[in-house]
Amino acid sequence: MSTSTDANITAYWNNASSSMNRYFSIFLFLFGTIGNILNILVLFQRELRTNSCSFLFLISSIANLIAILSGLTTRMLSGWTLDLTNTIDWLCKLRAFILFVSRNIALLSIMFAALDRWLSSSINVHRRHMSTLKNAQRAVILLLILSAIIYSPIFYCYKANLINAPLKCYGETNICRISNDLIYACCTILFPILLMSLFGIMTINNIRHVQSRINITNSNERLPISKKKKVDRQLSLMLFIQIILLALFTLPQAIQKLYSTITANQILSSAQTAFNNFIFNLVLLLTYVANGVPFYIYTLSGGTVFRNALIQLFRKLNQIHP
């Protein structure tokens, strides 16, 4: 009886995982691809791409799009047809490398955007002068190099056609899985989220400090807000909301990775394994929500700056195709 129940539970969670991968992946793919393409087109406009923070948003959107295309395409197709990355080693390694590197760049770009907002809001002139497009471009180059180095072991560790693993294309040995899980959980999720939060809090303190000084100096006088300051404020709001949602959608996977590392040597029943695989797939798909949601954040919270740029984009497209 217990064996039959265990088999039924296992089948239930396996079917749930399969259905979730098949249908939810399609929604996330469309949701994220459309959003990131629009993001890239809007942020690439001259008025925005010359701003250091907007430039980092642009890089993050490009990385998010690559992550969705490299990660969700095969996952989505695997529910309907054969996924070649599950059977061909070099495709497995290449896909995993591109996925992890792009995700790392996407999150760390937002971390650098948070750093940029802190610098630009500082009362220290030297720090404000560090908030430049050139420094943002240097940060992106550094990100590319570091991300490639950090995830280069994937070419050694990952292998296709695995059986006793959450995915058929996964780390071959326990050491590979543990090291990759820890690197991903710490370097791609926990470390950036903590620094984003820290810089966000410091930016808020800077803004409050500046506003209090303005209020004291001009208690009876209203000064007009310059266009640049208005853009900076709206970019900061966009950034803060994105940090909150990034934490919401990515931290569960970091927790799951750490949990799987701690329990790597435990012997589990087939039902427990199936349930763990379901949680693995669920939190993995949640990270794709984080990859796809920025455009909708910027549209809702970006004020007139982002929405006007979006309207201008649609007008240009309408002129091209009347």
Short mmCIF file of N, CA and C in Angstrom, two decimals, residues 5-138:
data_model
loop_
_atom_site.label_atom_id
_atom_site.label_comp_id
_atom_site.label_asym_id
_atom_site.label_seq_id
_atom_site.Cartn_x
_atom_site.Cartn_y
_atom_site.Cartn_z
N THR A 5 1.18 4.11 -2.84
CA THR A 5 0.98 5.53 -2.52
C THR A 5 2.19 6.35 -2.91
N ASP A 6 3.36 5.82 -2.61
CA ASP A 6 4.61 6.50 -2.96
C ASP A 6 4.72 6.68 -4.47
N ALA A 7 4.33 5.67 -5.21
CA ALA A 7 4.38 5.74 -6.68
C ALA A 7 3.39 6.78 -7.21
N ASN A 8 2.21 6.83 -6.60
CA ASN A 8 1.21 7.82 -7.02
C ASN A 8 1.67 9.25 -6.74
N ILE A 9 2.26 9.43 -5.57
CA ILE A 9 2.76 10.77 -5.21
C ILE A 9 3.90 11.17 -6.15
N THR A 10 4.76 10.22 -6.44
CA THR A 10 5.88 10.49 -7.35
C THR A 10 5.36 10.88 -8.73
N ALA A 11 4.39 10.13 -9.22
CA ALA A 11 3.81 10.43 -10.54
C ALA A 11 3.13 11.80 -10.53
N TYR A 12 2.47 12.13 -9.42
CA TYR A 12 1.79 13.42 -9.32
C TYR A 12 2.77 14.58 -9.45
N TRP A 13 3.85 14.53 -8.67
CA TRP A 13 4.82 15.63 -8.69
C TRP A 13 5.59 15.67 -10.01
N ASN A 14 5.85 14.52 -10.59
CA ASN A 14 6.51 14.50 -11.90
C ASN A 14 5.63 15.11 -12.98
N ASN A 15 4.34 14.79 -12.94
CA ASN A 15 3.40 15.38 -13.90
C ASN A 15 3.25 16.88 -13.69
N ALA A 16 3.23 17.27 -12.42
CA ALA A 16 3.13 18.70 -12.11
C ALA A 16 4.34 19.46 -12.65
N SER A 17 5.51 18.88 -12.48
CA SER A 17 6.74 19.51 -12.99
C SER A 17 6.71 19.61 -14.50
N SER A 18 6.28 18.53 -15.14
CA SER A 18 6.22 18.51 -16.60
C SER A 18 5.24 19.54 -17.15
N SER A 19 4.07 19.61 -16.53
CA SER A 19 3.05 20.58 -16.98
C SER A 19 3.51 22.02 -16.76
N MET A 20 4.14 22.24 -15.62
CA MET A 20 4.63 23.59 -15.32
C MET A 20 5.70 24.01 -16.32
N ASN A 21 6.61 23.10 -16.62
CA ASN A 21 7.66 23.42 -17.60
C ASN A 21 7.08 23.64 -18.99
N ARG A 22 6.05 22.91 -19.30
CA ARG A 22 5.49 22.98 -20.65
C ARG A 22 4.68 24.26 -20.86
N TYR A 23 3.82 24.61 -19.91
CA TYR A 23 2.88 25.71 -20.14
C TYR A 23 3.34 27.04 -19.54
N PHE A 24 3.85 27.00 -18.31
CA PHE A 24 4.29 28.23 -17.67
C PHE A 24 5.50 28.81 -18.40
N SER A 25 6.32 27.92 -18.95
CA SER A 25 7.51 28.37 -19.69
C SER A 25 7.12 29.18 -20.93
N ILE A 26 6.03 28.77 -21.58
CA ILE A 26 5.58 29.50 -22.78
C ILE A 26 5.17 30.92 -22.41
N PHE A 27 4.41 31.03 -21.32
CA PHE A 27 3.98 32.36 -20.86
C PHE A 27 5.19 33.22 -20.51
N LEU A 28 6.12 32.65 -19.75
CA LEU A 28 7.30 33.42 -19.35
C LEU A 28 8.15 33.81 -20.55
N PHE A 29 8.22 32.92 -21.53
CA PHE A 29 9.01 33.21 -22.72
C PHE A 29 8.44 34.41 -23.47
N LEU A 30 7.14 34.41 -23.69
CA LEU A 30 6.50 35.53 -24.40
C LEU A 30 6.54 36.80 -23.56
N PHE A 31 6.21 36.67 -22.29
CA PHE A 31 6.21 37.78 -21.35
C PHE A 31 7.59 38.44 -21.27
N GLY A 32 8.62 37.62 -21.14
CA GLY A 32 9.97 38.15 -20.97
C GLY A 32 10.60 38.63 -22.25
N THR A 33 10.38 37.91 -23.34
CA THR A 33 11.00 38.29 -24.61
C THR A 33 10.45 39.61 -25.12
N ILE A 34 9.14 39.74 -25.11
CA ILE A 34 8.51 40.99 -25.57
C ILE A 34 8.95 42.16 -24.68
N GLY A 35 8.91 41.94 -23.38
CA GLY A 35 9.28 43.00 -22.44
C GLY A 35 10.72 43.46 -22.60
N ASN A 36 11.63 42.51 -22.73
CA ASN A 36 13.04 42.88 -22.84
C ASN A 36 13.37 43.52 -24.19
N ILE A 37 12.73 43.06 -25.26
CA ILE A 37 12.96 43.69 -26.56
C ILE A 37 12.49 45.15 -26.53
N LEU A 38 11.32 45.38 -25.95
CA LEU A 38 10.83 46.76 -25.82
C LEU A 38 11.74 47.58 -24.92
N ASN A 39 12.21 46.96 -23.86
CA ASN A 39 13.15 47.64 -22.95
C ASN A 39 14.40 48.09 -23.69
N ILE A 40 14.96 47.18 -24.47
CA ILE A 40 16.19 47.48 -25.20
C ILE A 40 15.97 48.61 -26.19
N LEU A 41 14.84 48.57 -26.90
CA LEU A 41 14.54 49.61 -27.89
C LEU A 41 14.35 50.97 -27.22
N VAL A 42 13.68 50.97 -26.07
CA VAL A 42 13.45 52.24 -25.37
C VAL A 42 14.74 52.78 -24.77
N LEU A 43 15.47 51.93 -24.07
CA LEU A 43 16.68 52.37 -23.38
C LEU A 43 17.82 52.70 -24.35
N PHE A 44 17.70 52.21 -25.58
CA PHE A 44 18.75 52.48 -26.57
C PHE A 44 18.60 53.87 -27.19
N GLN A 45 17.49 54.52 -26.92
CA GLN A 45 17.31 55.88 -27.43
C GLN A 45 18.34 56.81 -26.79
N ARG A 46 18.80 57.75 -27.57
CA ARG A 46 19.95 58.57 -27.18
C ARG A 46 19.76 59.25 -25.82
N GLU A 47 18.56 59.75 -25.58
CA GLU A 47 18.31 60.48 -24.33
C GLU A 47 18.57 59.62 -23.10
N LEU A 48 18.31 58.32 -23.22
CA LEU A 48 18.46 57.44 -22.07
C LEU A 48 19.80 56.71 -22.05
N ARG A 49 20.28 56.29 -23.21
CA ARG A 49 21.50 55.47 -23.20
C ARG A 49 22.75 56.26 -22.81
N THR A 50 22.67 57.59 -22.85
CA THR A 50 23.81 58.41 -22.42
C THR A 50 23.84 58.60 -20.91
N ASN A 51 22.79 58.16 -20.23
CA ASN A 51 22.76 58.20 -18.77
C ASN A 51 23.38 56.90 -18.24
N SER A 52 24.27 57.01 -17.28
CA SER A 52 25.01 55.84 -16.79
C SER A 52 24.09 54.77 -16.22
N CYS A 53 23.08 55.19 -15.47
CA CYS A 53 22.15 54.23 -14.87
C CYS A 53 21.30 53.56 -15.94
N SER A 54 20.81 54.34 -16.90
CA SER A 54 20.01 53.78 -17.99
C SER A 54 20.83 52.82 -18.84
N PHE A 55 22.10 53.15 -19.02
CA PHE A 55 22.99 52.26 -19.78
C PHE A 55 23.10 50.90 -19.09
N LEU A 56 23.21 50.91 -17.78
CA LEU A 56 23.29 49.65 -17.03
C LEU A 56 21.97 48.89 -17.09
N PHE A 57 20.85 49.63 -17.09
CA PHE A 57 19.55 48.99 -17.30
C PHE A 57 19.51 48.32 -18.68
N LEU A 58 20.07 49.01 -19.67
CA LEU A 58 20.10 48.47 -21.03
C LEU A 58 20.90 47.17 -21.09
N ILE A 59 22.07 47.17 -20.48
CA ILE A 59 22.90 45.96 -20.46
C ILE A 59 22.19 44.83 -19.73
N SER A 60 21.53 45.17 -18.63
CA SER A 60 20.79 44.16 -17.88
C SER A 60 19.66 43.58 -18.72
N SER A 61 18.99 44.42 -19.49
CA SER A 61 17.89 43.95 -20.34
C SER A 61 18.40 43.03 -21.44
N ILE A 62 19.54 43.37 -22.02
CA ILE A 62 20.14 42.51 -23.05
C ILE A 62 20.51 41.15 -22.44
N ALA A 63 21.11 41.19 -21.25
CA ALA A 63 21.48 39.94 -20.57
C ALA A 63 20.24 39.14 -20.19
N ASN A 64 19.19 39.82 -19.75
CA ASN A 64 17.94 39.13 -19.43
C ASN A 64 17.35 38.43 -20.65
N LEU A 65 17.40 39.11 -21.79
CA LEU A 65 16.87 38.53 -23.02
C LEU A 65 17.67 37.28 -23.41
N ILE A 66 18.99 37.37 -23.29
CA ILE A 66 19.84 36.21 -23.60
C ILE A 66 19.55 35.06 -22.65
N ALA A 67 19.35 35.39 -21.37
CA ALA A 67 19.04 34.35 -20.38
C ALA A 67 17.73 33.65 -20.70
N ILE A 68 16.73 34.42 -21.10
CA ILE A 68 15.43 33.83 -21.44
C ILE A 68 15.54 32.97 -22.69
N LEU A 69 16.22 33.48 -23.71
CA LEU A 69 16.34 32.73 -24.96
C LEU A 69 17.16 31.45 -24.77
N SER A 70 18.22 31.54 -23.99
CA SER A 70 19.08 30.36 -23.80
C SER A 70 18.49 29.38 -22.79
N GLY A 71 17.76 29.90 -21.82
CA GLY A 71 17.24 29.02 -20.78
C GLY A 71 15.85 28.49 -21.02
N LEU A 72 14.96 29.36 -21.48
CA LEU A 72 13.57 28.95 -21.61
C LEU A 72 13.24 28.26 -22.93
N THR A 73 13.98 28.58 -23.97
CA THR A 73 13.67 27.98 -25.28
C THR A 73 13.75 26.46 -25.22
N THR A 74 14.87 25.96 -24.70
CA THR A 74 15.04 24.51 -24.62
C THR A 74 14.10 23.90 -23.59
N ARG A 75 13.90 24.59 -22.49
CA ARG A 75 13.00 24.08 -21.44
C ARG A 75 11.57 24.01 -21.96
N MET A 76 11.18 24.99 -22.75
CA MET A 76 9.84 25.03 -23.31
C MET A 76 9.66 23.92 -24.36
N LEU A 77 10.66 23.76 -25.21
CA LEU A 77 10.56 22.76 -26.27
C LEU A 77 10.65 21.33 -25.73
N SER A 78 11.31 21.17 -24.58
CA SER A 78 11.48 19.82 -24.03
C SER A 78 10.15 19.18 -23.66
N GLY A 79 9.15 20.02 -23.41
CA GLY A 79 7.83 19.47 -23.10
C GLY A 79 7.09 18.96 -24.32
N TRP A 80 7.58 19.33 -25.51
CA TRP A 80 6.88 18.95 -26.73
C TRP A 80 7.73 18.09 -27.65
N THR A 81 9.03 18.29 -27.60
CA THR A 81 9.91 17.56 -28.51
C THR A 81 11.24 17.29 -27.83
N LEU A 82 12.17 16.74 -28.55
CA LEU A 82 13.47 16.38 -27.99
C LEU A 82 14.32 17.63 -27.76
N ASP A 83 14.89 17.73 -26.57
CA ASP A 83 15.79 18.83 -26.23
C ASP A 83 17.22 18.36 -26.47
N LEU A 84 17.86 18.92 -27.48
CA LEU A 84 19.20 18.48 -27.85
C LEU A 84 20.23 18.78 -26.77
N THR A 85 19.97 19.81 -25.96
CA THR A 85 20.93 20.13 -24.89
C THR A 85 20.94 19.06 -23.80
N ASN A 86 19.92 18.22 -23.78
CA ASN A 86 19.89 17.12 -22.82
C ASN A 86 20.66 15.90 -23.31
N THR A 87 20.99 15.89 -24.59
CA THR A 87 21.63 14.69 -25.15
C THR A 87 23.01 14.95 -25.76
N ILE A 88 23.31 16.19 -26.10
CA ILE A 88 24.59 16.51 -26.72
C ILE A 88 25.44 17.32 -25.74
N ASP A 89 26.60 16.79 -25.41
CA ASP A 89 27.44 17.39 -24.37
C ASP A 89 27.80 18.84 -24.64
N TRP A 90 28.31 19.13 -25.83
CA TRP A 90 28.81 20.49 -26.08
C TRP A 90 27.68 21.51 -26.09
N LEU A 91 26.49 21.10 -26.53
CA LEU A 91 25.34 21.99 -26.47
C LEU A 91 24.90 22.22 -25.02
N CYS A 92 24.96 21.16 -24.24
CA CYS A 92 24.63 21.26 -22.82
C CYS A 92 25.55 22.24 -22.12
N LYS A 93 26.85 22.10 -22.35
CA LYS A 93 27.83 22.97 -21.70
C LYS A 93 27.68 24.42 -22.16
N LEU A 94 27.52 24.61 -23.47
CA LEU A 94 27.43 25.96 -24.02
C LEU A 94 26.18 26.68 -23.52
N ARG A 95 25.05 25.97 -23.53
CA ARG A 95 23.80 26.57 -23.06
C ARG A 95 23.91 26.97 -21.59
N ALA A 96 24.44 26.07 -20.77
CA ALA A 96 24.57 26.36 -19.34
C ALA A 96 25.49 27.55 -19.10
N PHE A 97 26.59 27.60 -19.84
CA PHE A 97 27.55 28.69 -19.69
C PHE A 97 26.91 30.03 -20.05
N ILE A 98 26.25 30.07 -21.20
CA ILE A 98 25.59 31.32 -21.64
C ILE A 98 24.51 31.74 -20.65
N LEU A 99 23.75 30.77 -20.17
CA LEU A 99 22.66 31.07 -19.23
C LEU A 99 23.19 31.66 -17.93
N PHE A 100 24.18 31.00 -17.34
CA PHE A 100 24.70 31.47 -16.06
C PHE A 100 25.43 32.80 -16.19
N VAL A 101 26.20 32.96 -17.25
CA VAL A 101 26.93 34.22 -17.45
C VAL A 101 25.95 35.37 -17.67
N SER A 102 24.94 35.15 -18.50
CA SER A 102 23.97 36.22 -18.77
C SER A 102 23.19 36.59 -17.52
N ARG A 103 22.85 35.59 -16.72
CA ARG A 103 22.13 35.89 -15.47
C ARG A 103 23.01 36.67 -14.51
N ASN A 104 24.26 36.28 -14.45
CA ASN A 104 25.19 36.98 -13.57
C ASN A 104 25.33 38.44 -14.00
N ILE A 105 25.46 38.65 -15.29
CA ILE A 105 25.60 40.02 -15.81
C ILE A 105 24.32 40.82 -15.56
N ALA A 106 23.17 40.17 -15.74
CA ALA A 106 21.89 40.86 -15.55
C ALA A 106 21.74 41.39 -14.12
N LEU A 107 22.04 40.55 -13.14
CA LEU A 107 21.88 40.98 -11.76
C LEU A 107 22.98 41.94 -11.31
N LEU A 108 24.21 41.67 -11.73
CA LEU A 108 25.30 42.54 -11.32
C LEU A 108 25.22 43.91 -12.00
N SER A 109 24.61 43.97 -13.17
CA SER A 109 24.39 45.27 -13.81
C SER A 109 23.46 46.13 -12.96
N ILE A 110 22.44 45.50 -12.41
CA ILE A 110 21.53 46.23 -11.52
C ILE A 110 22.24 46.62 -10.23
N MET A 111 23.14 45.75 -9.77
CA MET A 111 23.93 46.10 -8.58
C MET A 111 24.78 47.34 -8.85
N PHE A 112 25.42 47.37 -10.02
CA PHE A 112 26.22 48.55 -10.38
C PHE A 112 25.34 49.78 -10.60
N ALA A 113 24.11 49.56 -11.07
CA ALA A 113 23.17 50.68 -11.20
C ALA A 113 22.84 51.25 -9.83
N ALA A 114 22.70 50.37 -8.84
CA ALA A 114 22.45 50.83 -7.47
C ALA A 114 23.66 51.61 -6.94
N LEU A 115 24.84 51.12 -7.26
CA LEU A 115 26.06 51.84 -6.89
C LEU A 115 26.11 53.20 -7.57
N ASP A 116 25.73 53.23 -8.83
CA ASP A 116 25.72 54.49 -9.58
C ASP A 116 24.74 55.49 -8.96
N ARG A 117 23.57 55.01 -8.54
CA ARG A 117 22.58 55.91 -7.91
C ARG A 117 23.12 56.46 -6.59
N TRP A 118 23.85 55.62 -5.86
CA TRP A 118 24.44 56.09 -4.60
C TRP A 118 25.49 57.16 -4.86
N LEU A 119 26.31 56.93 -5.87
CA LEU A 119 27.35 57.91 -6.20
C LEU A 119 26.72 59.22 -6.68
N SER A 120 25.73 59.12 -7.55
CA SER A 120 25.13 60.33 -8.12
C SER A 120 24.35 61.14 -7.10
N SER A 121 23.88 60.48 -6.04
CA SER A 121 23.10 61.19 -5.02
C SER A 121 23.95 61.68 -3.85
N SER A 122 25.23 61.39 -3.90
CA SER A 122 26.11 61.75 -2.79
C SER A 122 26.35 63.26 -2.74
N ILE A 123 26.55 63.78 -1.53
CA ILE A 123 26.89 65.20 -1.38
C ILE A 123 28.38 65.43 -1.64
N ASN A 124 29.12 64.32 -1.72
CA ASN A 124 30.55 64.40 -2.01
C ASN A 124 30.75 64.59 -3.52
N VAL A 125 31.37 65.68 -3.89
CA VAL A 125 31.55 66.01 -5.31
C VAL A 125 32.36 64.95 -6.03
N HIS A 126 33.39 64.45 -5.39
CA HIS A 126 34.25 63.43 -6.01
C HIS A 126 33.45 62.17 -6.34
N ARG A 127 32.58 61.77 -5.43
CA ARG A 127 31.74 60.59 -5.68
C ARG A 127 30.76 60.84 -6.82
N ARG A 128 30.17 62.02 -6.84
CA ARG A 128 29.23 62.33 -7.92
C ARG A 128 29.92 62.30 -9.28
N HIS A 129 31.16 62.73 -9.32
CA HIS A 129 31.90 62.73 -10.58
C HIS A 129 32.25 61.32 -11.05
N MET A 130 32.16 60.35 -10.14
CA MET A 130 32.42 58.96 -10.52
C MET A 130 31.22 58.32 -11.21
N SER A 131 30.07 58.97 -11.10
CA SER A 131 28.86 58.45 -11.76
C SER A 131 28.85 58.93 -13.21
N THR A 132 29.57 58.21 -14.06
CA THR A 132 29.69 58.59 -15.46
C THR A 132 29.41 57.40 -16.36
N LEU A 133 29.08 57.70 -17.60
CA LEU A 133 28.82 56.66 -18.58
C LEU A 133 30.08 55.83 -18.83
N LYS A 134 31.22 56.48 -18.83
CA LYS A 134 32.48 55.78 -19.08
C LYS A 134 32.75 54.75 -17.99
N ASN A 135 32.50 55.12 -16.74
CA ASN A 135 32.69 54.16 -15.64
C ASN A 135 31.68 53.02 -15.72
N ALA A 136 30.48 53.33 -16.16
CA ALA A 136 29.47 52.28 -16.33
C ALA A 136 29.91 51.29 -17.41
N GLN A 137 30.47 51.80 -18.48
CA GLN A 137 30.97 50.93 -19.55
C GLN A 137 32.13 50.08 -19.07
N ARG A 138 32.99 50.66 -18.26
CA ARG A 138 34.10 49.89 -17.68
C ARG A 138 33.57 48.78 -16.77
#
